[in-house]
Structures are given as C-alpha cells and as structure tokens.
Coordinates of C-alpha atoms in Angstrom, one line a residue:
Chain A
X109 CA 0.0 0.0 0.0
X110 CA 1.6 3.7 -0.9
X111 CA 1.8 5.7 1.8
X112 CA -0.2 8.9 1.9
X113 CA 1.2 12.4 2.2
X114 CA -1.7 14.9 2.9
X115 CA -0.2 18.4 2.7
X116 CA -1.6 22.0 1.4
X117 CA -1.9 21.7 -2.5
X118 CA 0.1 24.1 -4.5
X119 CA 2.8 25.1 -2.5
X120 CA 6.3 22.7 -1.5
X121 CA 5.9 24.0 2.3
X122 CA 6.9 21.9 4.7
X123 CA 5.8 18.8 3.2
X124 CA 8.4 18.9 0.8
X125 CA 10.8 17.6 3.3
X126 CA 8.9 14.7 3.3
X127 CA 8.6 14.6 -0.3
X128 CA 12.4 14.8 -1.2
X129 CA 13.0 11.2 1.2
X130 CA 10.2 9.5 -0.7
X131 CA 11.8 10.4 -3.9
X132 CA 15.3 10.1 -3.5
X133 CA 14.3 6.4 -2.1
X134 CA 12.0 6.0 -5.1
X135 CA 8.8 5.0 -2.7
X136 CA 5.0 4.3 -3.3
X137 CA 3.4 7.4 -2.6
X138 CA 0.0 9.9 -3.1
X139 CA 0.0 13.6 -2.9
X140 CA -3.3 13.4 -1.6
X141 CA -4.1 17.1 -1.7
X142 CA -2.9 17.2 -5.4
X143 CA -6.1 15.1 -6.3
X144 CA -9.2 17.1 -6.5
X145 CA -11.4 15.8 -3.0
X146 CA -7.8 15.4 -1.5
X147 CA -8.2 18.7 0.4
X148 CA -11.7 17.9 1.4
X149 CA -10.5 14.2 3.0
X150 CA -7.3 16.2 4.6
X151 CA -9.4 18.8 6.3
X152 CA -11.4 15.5 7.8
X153 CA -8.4 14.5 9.7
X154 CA -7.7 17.9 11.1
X155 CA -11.8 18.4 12.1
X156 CA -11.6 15.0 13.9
X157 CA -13.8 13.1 12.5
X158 CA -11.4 10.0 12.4
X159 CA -11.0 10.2 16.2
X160 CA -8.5 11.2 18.4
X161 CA -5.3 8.8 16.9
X162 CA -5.4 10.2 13.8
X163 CA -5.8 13.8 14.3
X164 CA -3.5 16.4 13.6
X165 CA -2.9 19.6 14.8
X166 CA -1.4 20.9 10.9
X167 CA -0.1 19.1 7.9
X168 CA 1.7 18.1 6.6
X169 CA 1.0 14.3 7.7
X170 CA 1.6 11.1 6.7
X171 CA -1.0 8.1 6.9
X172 CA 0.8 4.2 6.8
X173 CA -2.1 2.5 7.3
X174 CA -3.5 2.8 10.2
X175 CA -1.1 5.2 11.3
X176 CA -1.3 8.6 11.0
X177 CA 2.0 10.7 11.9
X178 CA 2.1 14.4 11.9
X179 CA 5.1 16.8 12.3
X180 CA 8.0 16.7 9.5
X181 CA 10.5 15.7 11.8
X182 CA 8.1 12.6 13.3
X183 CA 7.6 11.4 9.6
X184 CA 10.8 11.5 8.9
X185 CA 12.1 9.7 12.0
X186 CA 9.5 6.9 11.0
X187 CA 10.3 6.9 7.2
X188 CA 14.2 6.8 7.4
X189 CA 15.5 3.5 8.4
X190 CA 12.6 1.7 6.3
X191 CA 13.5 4.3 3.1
X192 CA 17.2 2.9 3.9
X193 CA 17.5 6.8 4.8
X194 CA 18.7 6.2 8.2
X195 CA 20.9 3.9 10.2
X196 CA 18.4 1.4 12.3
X197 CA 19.8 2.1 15.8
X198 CA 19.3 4.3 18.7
X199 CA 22.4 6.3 18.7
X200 CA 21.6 6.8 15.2
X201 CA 18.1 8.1 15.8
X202 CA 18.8 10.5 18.6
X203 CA 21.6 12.5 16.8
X204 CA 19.5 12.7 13.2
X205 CA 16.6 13.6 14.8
X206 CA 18.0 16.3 17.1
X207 CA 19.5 17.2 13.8
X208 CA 16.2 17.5 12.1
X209 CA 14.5 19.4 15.1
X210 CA 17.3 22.3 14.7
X211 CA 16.4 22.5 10.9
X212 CA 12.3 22.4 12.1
X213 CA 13.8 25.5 14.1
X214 CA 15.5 27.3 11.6
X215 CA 12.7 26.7 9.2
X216 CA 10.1 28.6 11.3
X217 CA 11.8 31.3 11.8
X218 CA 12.5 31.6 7.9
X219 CA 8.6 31.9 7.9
X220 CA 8.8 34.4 10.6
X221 CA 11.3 36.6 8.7
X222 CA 8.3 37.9 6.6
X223 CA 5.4 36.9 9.1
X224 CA 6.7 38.2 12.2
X225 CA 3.4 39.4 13.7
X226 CA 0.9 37.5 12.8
X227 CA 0.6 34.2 10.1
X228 CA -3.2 34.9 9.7
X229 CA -2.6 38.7 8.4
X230 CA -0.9 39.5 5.0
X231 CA 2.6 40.0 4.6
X232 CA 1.7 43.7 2.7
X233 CA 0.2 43.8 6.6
X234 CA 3.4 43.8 8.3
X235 CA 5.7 44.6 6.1
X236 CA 8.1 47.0 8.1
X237 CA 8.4 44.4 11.1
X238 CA 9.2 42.2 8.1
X239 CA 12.1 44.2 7.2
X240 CA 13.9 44.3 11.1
X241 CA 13.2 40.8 11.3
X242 CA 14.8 39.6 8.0
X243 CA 17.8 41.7 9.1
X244 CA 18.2 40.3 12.1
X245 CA 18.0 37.0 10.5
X246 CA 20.4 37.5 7.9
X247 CA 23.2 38.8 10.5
X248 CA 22.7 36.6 13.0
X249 CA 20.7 33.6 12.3
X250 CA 21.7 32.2 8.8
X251 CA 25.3 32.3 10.2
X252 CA 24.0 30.9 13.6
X253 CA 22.4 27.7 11.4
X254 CA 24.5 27.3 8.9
X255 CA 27.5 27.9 10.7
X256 CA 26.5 24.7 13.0
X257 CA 25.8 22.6 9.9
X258 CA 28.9 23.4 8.4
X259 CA 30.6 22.1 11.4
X260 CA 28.7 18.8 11.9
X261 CA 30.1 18.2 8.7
X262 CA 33.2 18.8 8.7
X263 CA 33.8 17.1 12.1
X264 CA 31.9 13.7 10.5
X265 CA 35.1 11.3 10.4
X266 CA 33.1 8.8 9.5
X267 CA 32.0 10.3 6.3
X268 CA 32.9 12.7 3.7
X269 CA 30.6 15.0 2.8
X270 CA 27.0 13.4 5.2
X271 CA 25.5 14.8 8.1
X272 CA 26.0 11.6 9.9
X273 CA 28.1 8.5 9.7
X274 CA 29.4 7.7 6.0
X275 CA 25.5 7.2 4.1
X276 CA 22.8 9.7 2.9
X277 CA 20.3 10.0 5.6
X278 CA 17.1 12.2 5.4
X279 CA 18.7 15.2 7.4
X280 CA 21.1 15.4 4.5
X281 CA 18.1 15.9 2.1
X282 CA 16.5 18.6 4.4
X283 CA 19.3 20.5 4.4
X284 CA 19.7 20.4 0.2
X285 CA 15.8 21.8 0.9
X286 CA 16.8 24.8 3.5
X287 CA 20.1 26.1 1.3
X288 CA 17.5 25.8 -2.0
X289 CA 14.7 27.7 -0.4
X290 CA 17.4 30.2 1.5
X291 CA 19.0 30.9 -2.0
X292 CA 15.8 31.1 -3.6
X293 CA 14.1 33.9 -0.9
X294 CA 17.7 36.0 -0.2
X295 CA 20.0 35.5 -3.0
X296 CA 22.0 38.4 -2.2
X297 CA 22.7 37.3 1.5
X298 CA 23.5 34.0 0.1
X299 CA 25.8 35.0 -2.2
X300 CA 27.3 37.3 0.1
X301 CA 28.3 34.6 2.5
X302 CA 28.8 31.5 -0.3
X303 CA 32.5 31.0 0.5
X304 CA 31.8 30.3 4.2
X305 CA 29.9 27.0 3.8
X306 CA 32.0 25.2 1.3
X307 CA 30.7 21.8 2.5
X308 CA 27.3 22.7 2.7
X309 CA 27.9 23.7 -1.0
X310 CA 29.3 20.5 -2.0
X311 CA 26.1 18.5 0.1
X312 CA 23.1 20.7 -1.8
X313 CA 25.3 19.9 -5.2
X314 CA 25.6 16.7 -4.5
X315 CA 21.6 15.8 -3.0
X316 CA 21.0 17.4 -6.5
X317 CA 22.6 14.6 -8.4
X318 CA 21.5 12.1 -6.7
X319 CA 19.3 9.9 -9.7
X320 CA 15.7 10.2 -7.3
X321 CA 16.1 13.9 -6.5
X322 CA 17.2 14.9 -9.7
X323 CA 14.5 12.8 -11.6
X324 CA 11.7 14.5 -9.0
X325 CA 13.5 18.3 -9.4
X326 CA 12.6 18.2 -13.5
X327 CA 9.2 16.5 -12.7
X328 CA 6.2 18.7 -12.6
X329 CA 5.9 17.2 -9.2
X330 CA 8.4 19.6 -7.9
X331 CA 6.2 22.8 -7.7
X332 CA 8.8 25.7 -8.0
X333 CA 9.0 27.9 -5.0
X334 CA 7.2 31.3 -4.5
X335 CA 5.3 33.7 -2.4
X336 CA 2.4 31.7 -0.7
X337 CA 5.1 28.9 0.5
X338 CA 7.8 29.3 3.6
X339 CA 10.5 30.4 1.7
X340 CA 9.4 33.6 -0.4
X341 CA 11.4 36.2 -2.4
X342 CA 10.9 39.2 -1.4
X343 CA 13.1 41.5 -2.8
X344 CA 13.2 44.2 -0.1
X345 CA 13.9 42.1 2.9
X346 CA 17.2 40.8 1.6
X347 CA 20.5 42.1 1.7
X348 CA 21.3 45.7 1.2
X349 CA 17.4 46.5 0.0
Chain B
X128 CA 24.4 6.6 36.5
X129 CA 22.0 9.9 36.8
X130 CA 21.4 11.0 33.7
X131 CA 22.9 14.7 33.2
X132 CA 20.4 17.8 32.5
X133 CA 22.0 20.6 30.8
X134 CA 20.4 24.1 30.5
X135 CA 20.5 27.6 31.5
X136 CA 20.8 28.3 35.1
X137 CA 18.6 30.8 36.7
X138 CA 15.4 30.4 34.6
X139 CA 12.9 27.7 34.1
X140 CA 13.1 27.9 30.3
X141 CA 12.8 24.8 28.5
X142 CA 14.6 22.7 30.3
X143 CA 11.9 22.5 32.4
X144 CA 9.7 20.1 30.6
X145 CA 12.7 17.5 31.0
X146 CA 12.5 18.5 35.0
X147 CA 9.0 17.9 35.4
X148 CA 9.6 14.3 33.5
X149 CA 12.6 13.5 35.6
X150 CA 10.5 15.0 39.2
X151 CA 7.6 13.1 38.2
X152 CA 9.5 9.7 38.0
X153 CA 12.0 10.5 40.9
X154 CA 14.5 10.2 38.3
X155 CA 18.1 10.6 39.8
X156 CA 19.6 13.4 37.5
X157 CA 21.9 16.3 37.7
X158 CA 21.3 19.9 36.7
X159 CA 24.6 20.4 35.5
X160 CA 24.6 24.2 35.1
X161 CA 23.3 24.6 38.8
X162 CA 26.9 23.9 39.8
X163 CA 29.8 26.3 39.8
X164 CA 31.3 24.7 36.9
X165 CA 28.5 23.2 35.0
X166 CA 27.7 26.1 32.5
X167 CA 31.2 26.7 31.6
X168 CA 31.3 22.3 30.8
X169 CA 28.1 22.8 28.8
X170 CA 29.9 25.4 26.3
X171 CA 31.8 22.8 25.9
X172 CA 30.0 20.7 24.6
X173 CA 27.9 23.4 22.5
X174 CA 31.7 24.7 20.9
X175 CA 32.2 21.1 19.7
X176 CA 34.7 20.3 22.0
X177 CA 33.3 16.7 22.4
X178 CA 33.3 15.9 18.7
X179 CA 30.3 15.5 16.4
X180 CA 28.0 13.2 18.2
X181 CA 28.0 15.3 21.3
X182 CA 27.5 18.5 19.5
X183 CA 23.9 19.8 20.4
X184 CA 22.9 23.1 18.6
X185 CA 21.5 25.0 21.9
X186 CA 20.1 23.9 25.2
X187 CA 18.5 22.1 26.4
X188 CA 20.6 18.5 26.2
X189 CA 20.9 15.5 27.9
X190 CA 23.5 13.3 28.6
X191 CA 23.0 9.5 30.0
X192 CA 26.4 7.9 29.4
X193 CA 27.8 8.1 26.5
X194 CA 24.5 9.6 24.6
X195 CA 23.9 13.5 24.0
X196 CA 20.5 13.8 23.5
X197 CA 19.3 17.5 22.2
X198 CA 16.0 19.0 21.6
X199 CA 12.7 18.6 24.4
X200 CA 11.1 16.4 22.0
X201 CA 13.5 14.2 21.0
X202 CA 14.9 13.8 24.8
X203 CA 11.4 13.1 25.9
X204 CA 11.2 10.8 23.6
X205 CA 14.3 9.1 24.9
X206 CA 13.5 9.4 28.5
X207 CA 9.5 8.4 28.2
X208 CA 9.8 4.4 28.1
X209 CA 12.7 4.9 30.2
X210 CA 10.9 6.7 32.9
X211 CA 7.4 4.7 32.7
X212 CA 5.9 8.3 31.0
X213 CA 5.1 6.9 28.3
X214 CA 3.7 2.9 26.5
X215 CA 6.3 1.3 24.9
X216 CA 4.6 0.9 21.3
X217 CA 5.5 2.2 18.0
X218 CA 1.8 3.4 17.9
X219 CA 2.0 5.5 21.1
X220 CA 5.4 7.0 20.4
X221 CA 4.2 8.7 17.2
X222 CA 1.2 9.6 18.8
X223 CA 3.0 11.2 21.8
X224 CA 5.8 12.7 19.5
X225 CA 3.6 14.4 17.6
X226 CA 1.6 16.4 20.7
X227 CA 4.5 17.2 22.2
X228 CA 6.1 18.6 18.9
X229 CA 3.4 21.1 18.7
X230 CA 3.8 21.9 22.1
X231 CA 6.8 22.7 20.9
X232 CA 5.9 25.1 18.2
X233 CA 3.3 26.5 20.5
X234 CA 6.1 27.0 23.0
X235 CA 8.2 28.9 19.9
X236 CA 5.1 31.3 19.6
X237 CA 5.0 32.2 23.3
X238 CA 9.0 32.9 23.2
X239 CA 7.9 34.9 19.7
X240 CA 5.3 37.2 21.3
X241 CA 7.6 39.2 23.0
X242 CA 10.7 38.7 21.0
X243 CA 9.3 39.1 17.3
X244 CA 11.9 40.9 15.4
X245 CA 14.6 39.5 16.9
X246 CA 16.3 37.0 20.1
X247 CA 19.5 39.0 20.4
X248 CA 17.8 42.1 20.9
X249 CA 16.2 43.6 24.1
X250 CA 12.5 43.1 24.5
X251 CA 12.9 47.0 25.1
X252 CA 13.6 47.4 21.9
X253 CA 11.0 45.7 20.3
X254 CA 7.7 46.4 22.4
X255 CA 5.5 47.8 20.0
X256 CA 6.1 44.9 17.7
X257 CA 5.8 42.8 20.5
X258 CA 2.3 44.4 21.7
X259 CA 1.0 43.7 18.0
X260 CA 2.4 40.0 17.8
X261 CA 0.7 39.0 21.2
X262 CA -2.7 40.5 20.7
X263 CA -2.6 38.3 17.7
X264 CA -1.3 35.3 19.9
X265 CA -4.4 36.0 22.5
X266 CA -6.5 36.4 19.8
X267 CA -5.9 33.7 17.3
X268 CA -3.3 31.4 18.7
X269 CA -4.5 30.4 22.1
X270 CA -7.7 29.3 20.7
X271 CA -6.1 27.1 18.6
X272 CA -3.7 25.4 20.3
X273 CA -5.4 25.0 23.9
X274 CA -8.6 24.1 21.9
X275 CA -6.9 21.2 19.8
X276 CA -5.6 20.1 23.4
X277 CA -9.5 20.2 24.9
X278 CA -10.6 17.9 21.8
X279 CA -7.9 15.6 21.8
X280 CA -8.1 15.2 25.9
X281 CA -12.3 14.9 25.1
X282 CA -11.7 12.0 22.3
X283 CA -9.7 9.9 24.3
X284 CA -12.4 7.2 24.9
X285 CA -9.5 4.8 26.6
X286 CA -8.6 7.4 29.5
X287 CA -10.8 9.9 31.2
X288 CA -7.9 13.0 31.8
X289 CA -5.0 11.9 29.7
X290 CA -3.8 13.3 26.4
X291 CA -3.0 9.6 25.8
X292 CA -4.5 5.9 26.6
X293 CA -5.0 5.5 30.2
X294 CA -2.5 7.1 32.2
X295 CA -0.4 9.6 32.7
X296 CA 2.3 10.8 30.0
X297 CA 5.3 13.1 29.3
X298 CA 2.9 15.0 27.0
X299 CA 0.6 15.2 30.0
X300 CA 3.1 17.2 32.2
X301 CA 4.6 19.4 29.3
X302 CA 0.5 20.4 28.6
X303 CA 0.8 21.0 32.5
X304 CA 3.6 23.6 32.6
X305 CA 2.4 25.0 29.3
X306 CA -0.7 26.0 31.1
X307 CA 0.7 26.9 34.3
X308 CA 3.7 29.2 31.8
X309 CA 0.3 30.8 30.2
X310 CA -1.6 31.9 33.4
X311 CA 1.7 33.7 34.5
X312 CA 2.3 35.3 31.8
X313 CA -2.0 36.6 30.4
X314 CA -3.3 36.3 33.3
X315 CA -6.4 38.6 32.0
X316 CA -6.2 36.6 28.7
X317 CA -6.6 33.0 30.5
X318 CA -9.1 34.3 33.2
X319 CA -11.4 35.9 30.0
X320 CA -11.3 32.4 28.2
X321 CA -11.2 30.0 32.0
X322 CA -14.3 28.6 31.2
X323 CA -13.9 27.4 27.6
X324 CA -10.9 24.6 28.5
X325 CA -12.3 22.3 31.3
X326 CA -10.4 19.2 30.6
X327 CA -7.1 21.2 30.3
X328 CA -7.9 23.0 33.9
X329 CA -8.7 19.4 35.3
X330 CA -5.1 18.0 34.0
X331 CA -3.3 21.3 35.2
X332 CA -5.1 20.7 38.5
X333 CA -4.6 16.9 38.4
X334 CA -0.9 17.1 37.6
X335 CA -0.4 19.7 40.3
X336 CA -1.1 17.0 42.8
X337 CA 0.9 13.9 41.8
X338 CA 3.7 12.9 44.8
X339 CA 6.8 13.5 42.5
X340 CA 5.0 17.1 40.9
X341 CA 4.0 18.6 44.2
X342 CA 7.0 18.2 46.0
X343 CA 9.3 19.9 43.1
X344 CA 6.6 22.3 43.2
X345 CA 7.1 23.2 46.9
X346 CA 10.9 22.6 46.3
X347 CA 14.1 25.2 45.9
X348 CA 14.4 23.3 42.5
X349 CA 11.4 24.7 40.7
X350 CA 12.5 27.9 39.9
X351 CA 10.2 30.9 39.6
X352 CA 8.7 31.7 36.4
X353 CA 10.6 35.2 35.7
X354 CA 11.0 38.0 33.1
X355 CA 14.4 35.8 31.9
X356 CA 12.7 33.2 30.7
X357 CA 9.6 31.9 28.3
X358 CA 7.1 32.9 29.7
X359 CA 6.7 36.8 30.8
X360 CA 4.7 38.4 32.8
X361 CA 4.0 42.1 30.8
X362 CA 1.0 43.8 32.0
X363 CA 1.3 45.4 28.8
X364 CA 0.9 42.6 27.0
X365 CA -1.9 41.2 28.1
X366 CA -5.1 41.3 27.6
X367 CA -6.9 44.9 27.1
X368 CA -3.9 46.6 28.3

C-alpha cells in the first residue's frame, strides 16, 4: 500500500521535506491534496472526524495504514530506516533527529522573517516588522544555522561529505531543501556569504545529483517555489534592499 | 548513572519540561549548570569540544552515558519508556511525538510574542512589535492550540484526563507547565477564556497533585517563572492593556 502524504496543494511548504525522502528512495506514494477531494479528505483528519489517533494539529501528515504521523520531523524519524535513509539504531536516531528538530527550528523562523506578527494577516500587513526581522536573520541567524551545519560536517570522520556516519540520511536531504529555499528567498545574503559553507555547497550539489532527487526536481511534481510557501522572495527584505 | 540535565541556570526555560519528566519519576539526574562549573562544561559541549555526536545546537541537552540527546522532544522521547511516561509501542510513540512537537511550536510562539523581530535584541527594543504580535497570539493562537488540546483530551475514549491511553504521560506534564507558563504570563487573557478549557484546567489541576509534581513544586528546585525566561509576565501585553 503507498503511503499517503496529505499536505496544502500548490505550494512545496513543509511537506516537501517529506517529499524529497520519498523520492530520493524512489517509494510508493499519493499527494493526496494534489487530487481534487484530497483537500476535502485532509481537512477530515484535522476536524476529527477520524478520532482522536489520527488527528492532527497541521499538515503536513503522513498516513501508513493505520497510522497517522504528523510533524515533519516525526515522519521523517518513521520513514528513514525503512526508506534505507537512516541507520536502524538508537544512537543513530537520537543525533539525526536532534539534527532535524534544529532545521524544524530554523525553518520557522524563515517563515517568521516575513510573518513576524501574525501568520493569519498579509505579509503587505506587516511589512516594516518584516524588514527588522529579516535583518536580524540575515546577520545573525543564517550564520548561527548554517555555521553549525557546516561544522557537523566537517567534524563527520566517518563520512565525507554526510550529516551523519558515512550514508545519505534524510537530514542530509533537508538541508539540500533549506540552502535551495534560503538561496531562492535571499540570494543576495546567500551569495554574500557563499565561501563560508564550502561543504554545505558541495552537500546541496551533491543531494541534486543524486538519480531520485534529480529525476523529482525536473518532474512537474516539484512545484517551483514562490510567495504563498515558507520560503518567499521578497526583494526588499534581503541584503542591502 | 544519573542521567545529566543541561540548560541555563537561573530560569525555568525549557529545560523545564525534562524537569517535570525527571521530578515526576524521581528520576536521579543532575542539573549540570546549577553547579559552579556546570555552565562553563556545557559550552563545551555546544563549541564542539566533544566531537560530532556530542555536539547539540543550543540547550537544552541531555546526557546518560555516553548519549547526548538535544531537543525537548527528541529527549522526551528518549527518556518516556525509560521513565514509565510513556507505553512502549511504536503506535503510542508517534502519537505522543507528535503532541508534544506542537507543544513545541506553541512553545516557539510564546518565546515569539515578545521577541518578534529579533532574540539578540532587548524586549525593550521591540515592544511595539511585540504588543501587535501577542494580541494576535491571545486572539488567534491560544484558541487554537489550547482548543486542539480540549478535543484531543475529550476524544480519548481509553482514558478519562490523559492526552494519551490510560494514564499519565510526558505529553501530560509538558500540557501542565504549558498551562501553568500561560496563566503567568495573560493572566487577563486566561481568566477571560477559564471557562472554555475544562479538561485542560482538570489536567493542570490533576498534575499539580501527583507525589513527584507537588513536592518539586514546593521545592528550591522549581524555579520561579521570571521576566528571563519563556514565559513573561508584561502587563502590557496582556489582555486589554
């Protein structure tokens, strides 16, 4: 049976982290929202109506089954070891999903940077708070994040070039996603700063080659990103605008 | 071995949903930082000087041998079996992993209502901002996250008072101190909405009272809430202020 992804349609959002592990491992899945009462049977779930096991608080989520996971970091810490996309032990576990909860992190505040008063108004709303926060983010948080990554890998002895051990594992394809999306929404910070991450660099070229992810990148599956997802280009709040 | 608790000294912060897991189970652990030398060892660790797979991105992070555990969630997740705070099912894991990671984005949004543009600056410098964001937390952000709380605690047809099954877990005491963080901080806001969460105020009450709770509780170990840590107390804030 495929598993089920149930995530906003039209947008990659969160659920693309979930998305690039299925692909890369090449697994049986539906983008339920993508088909047209998809929405309808996602917004089920989230009302209740299929009790309290299999209700979540926000996509994206993941059905197997019976089972119905929620949180991208939860999915992910289910999917890995049986998508061969993470090493089947404890040790192994704890470090790639503390790993994964500092990218959950670092994602919400890239949705912050141009929501950082309220999600349910407009950005046009809030557009000068938008402006102090993306600064902020820029000089201290992208160097914060990425700085950290960029050690874990280059203190990996056990592998050249992966977040953990010497294998791909999921957190190395959620980190392809961030530096995508954080080149996409402030190219001019990121370009400012492209020396300082050359493993990083190497990782997202890498992830790209990589036959599943670059199969899925030329697909229409991969929607391109934009201004209704998390990370949006808005000229103004990067670098020097 | 006690396991080792690392965190902050001087605030509750969010170490403090490992605490209540550890009180609850008369755990023996150490709070490293409470000791003269215990913050300057936890740098340490957060510099890298313990190699890549004791390398946690921020507080807080636990240590039980050999294991460095980082992230609430993922610690919880560690400690739950472990402690008896938690059934030890695939099922029930997910389940519970998934609450208590959007206790932990609910947890984010607290920190974010007075810090919106930015953590390394002052809240001082950022009240206005900070006014708009939490009148849009009272308003549309309580309401959703302490009402998906009442429904899941309601459609729990296995346990009458648990989050999960039929007794008490780690997402049970997190939901606690979440509640208990709230009322200090909006007071006005959680007296104006007292009545619309009765199964929340029945857990808060009910967790108050369990042996290992009350007597941290009563103890020099449970910290004050204070104007350091998550949860603030800003008149201004609140409610029609």
């Amino acid at each position: 049976m495929p598993y089920e992804l149930y995530y906003w349609d039209g947008i990659q959002g969160r659920g693309e982290f979930v998305r690039l592990a299925l692909e890369d491992a090449g697994a049986k899945y539906i983008d339920k929202c993508r088909s047209s009462t998809g929405t309808q049977t996602m917004m089920e779930f989230l009302k209740g109506s299929h009790g309290h096991d299999q209700m979540p608080f926000a996509p994206p989520f993941l059905k197997d089954g019976e089972l119905v996971i929620s949180h991208v970091a939860n999915i992910l810490l289910y999917l890995g070891p049986r998508l061969g996309l993470l090493p089947d032990d404890e040790k192994n576990h704890l470090i790639a999903n503390g790993l994964q909860l500092t990218i959950t992190d670092f994602v919400a505040e890239v949705h912050d940077a141009h929501h950082p008063i309220s999600t349910g108004d407009y950005y046009e709303d809030q557009k000068t708070e938008a402006k102090a926060r993306s600064a902020a983010f820029i000089r201290d948080r992208i160097p914060k994040f990425l700085g950290y990554f960029e050690r874990i890998l280059s203190t990996n002895s056990t592998g050249d070039g992966f977040v953990i051990g010497n294998g791909l594992t999921y957190v190395d394809l959620s980190l392809f996603q961030v530096l995508e999306g954080l080149n996409y929404a402030f190219p001019k910070a990121m370009k400012a700063v492209e020396d300082d991450y050359p493993r990083l660099a190497l990782l997202r070229d890498r992830v790209s080659k990589r036959p599943g992810i670059a199969a899925y990148l030329k697909s229409e599956r991969r929607l391109p990103f934009s201004e209704s997802g998390i990370f949006r280009h808005y000229p103004e709040l990067d670098l020097n605008s």
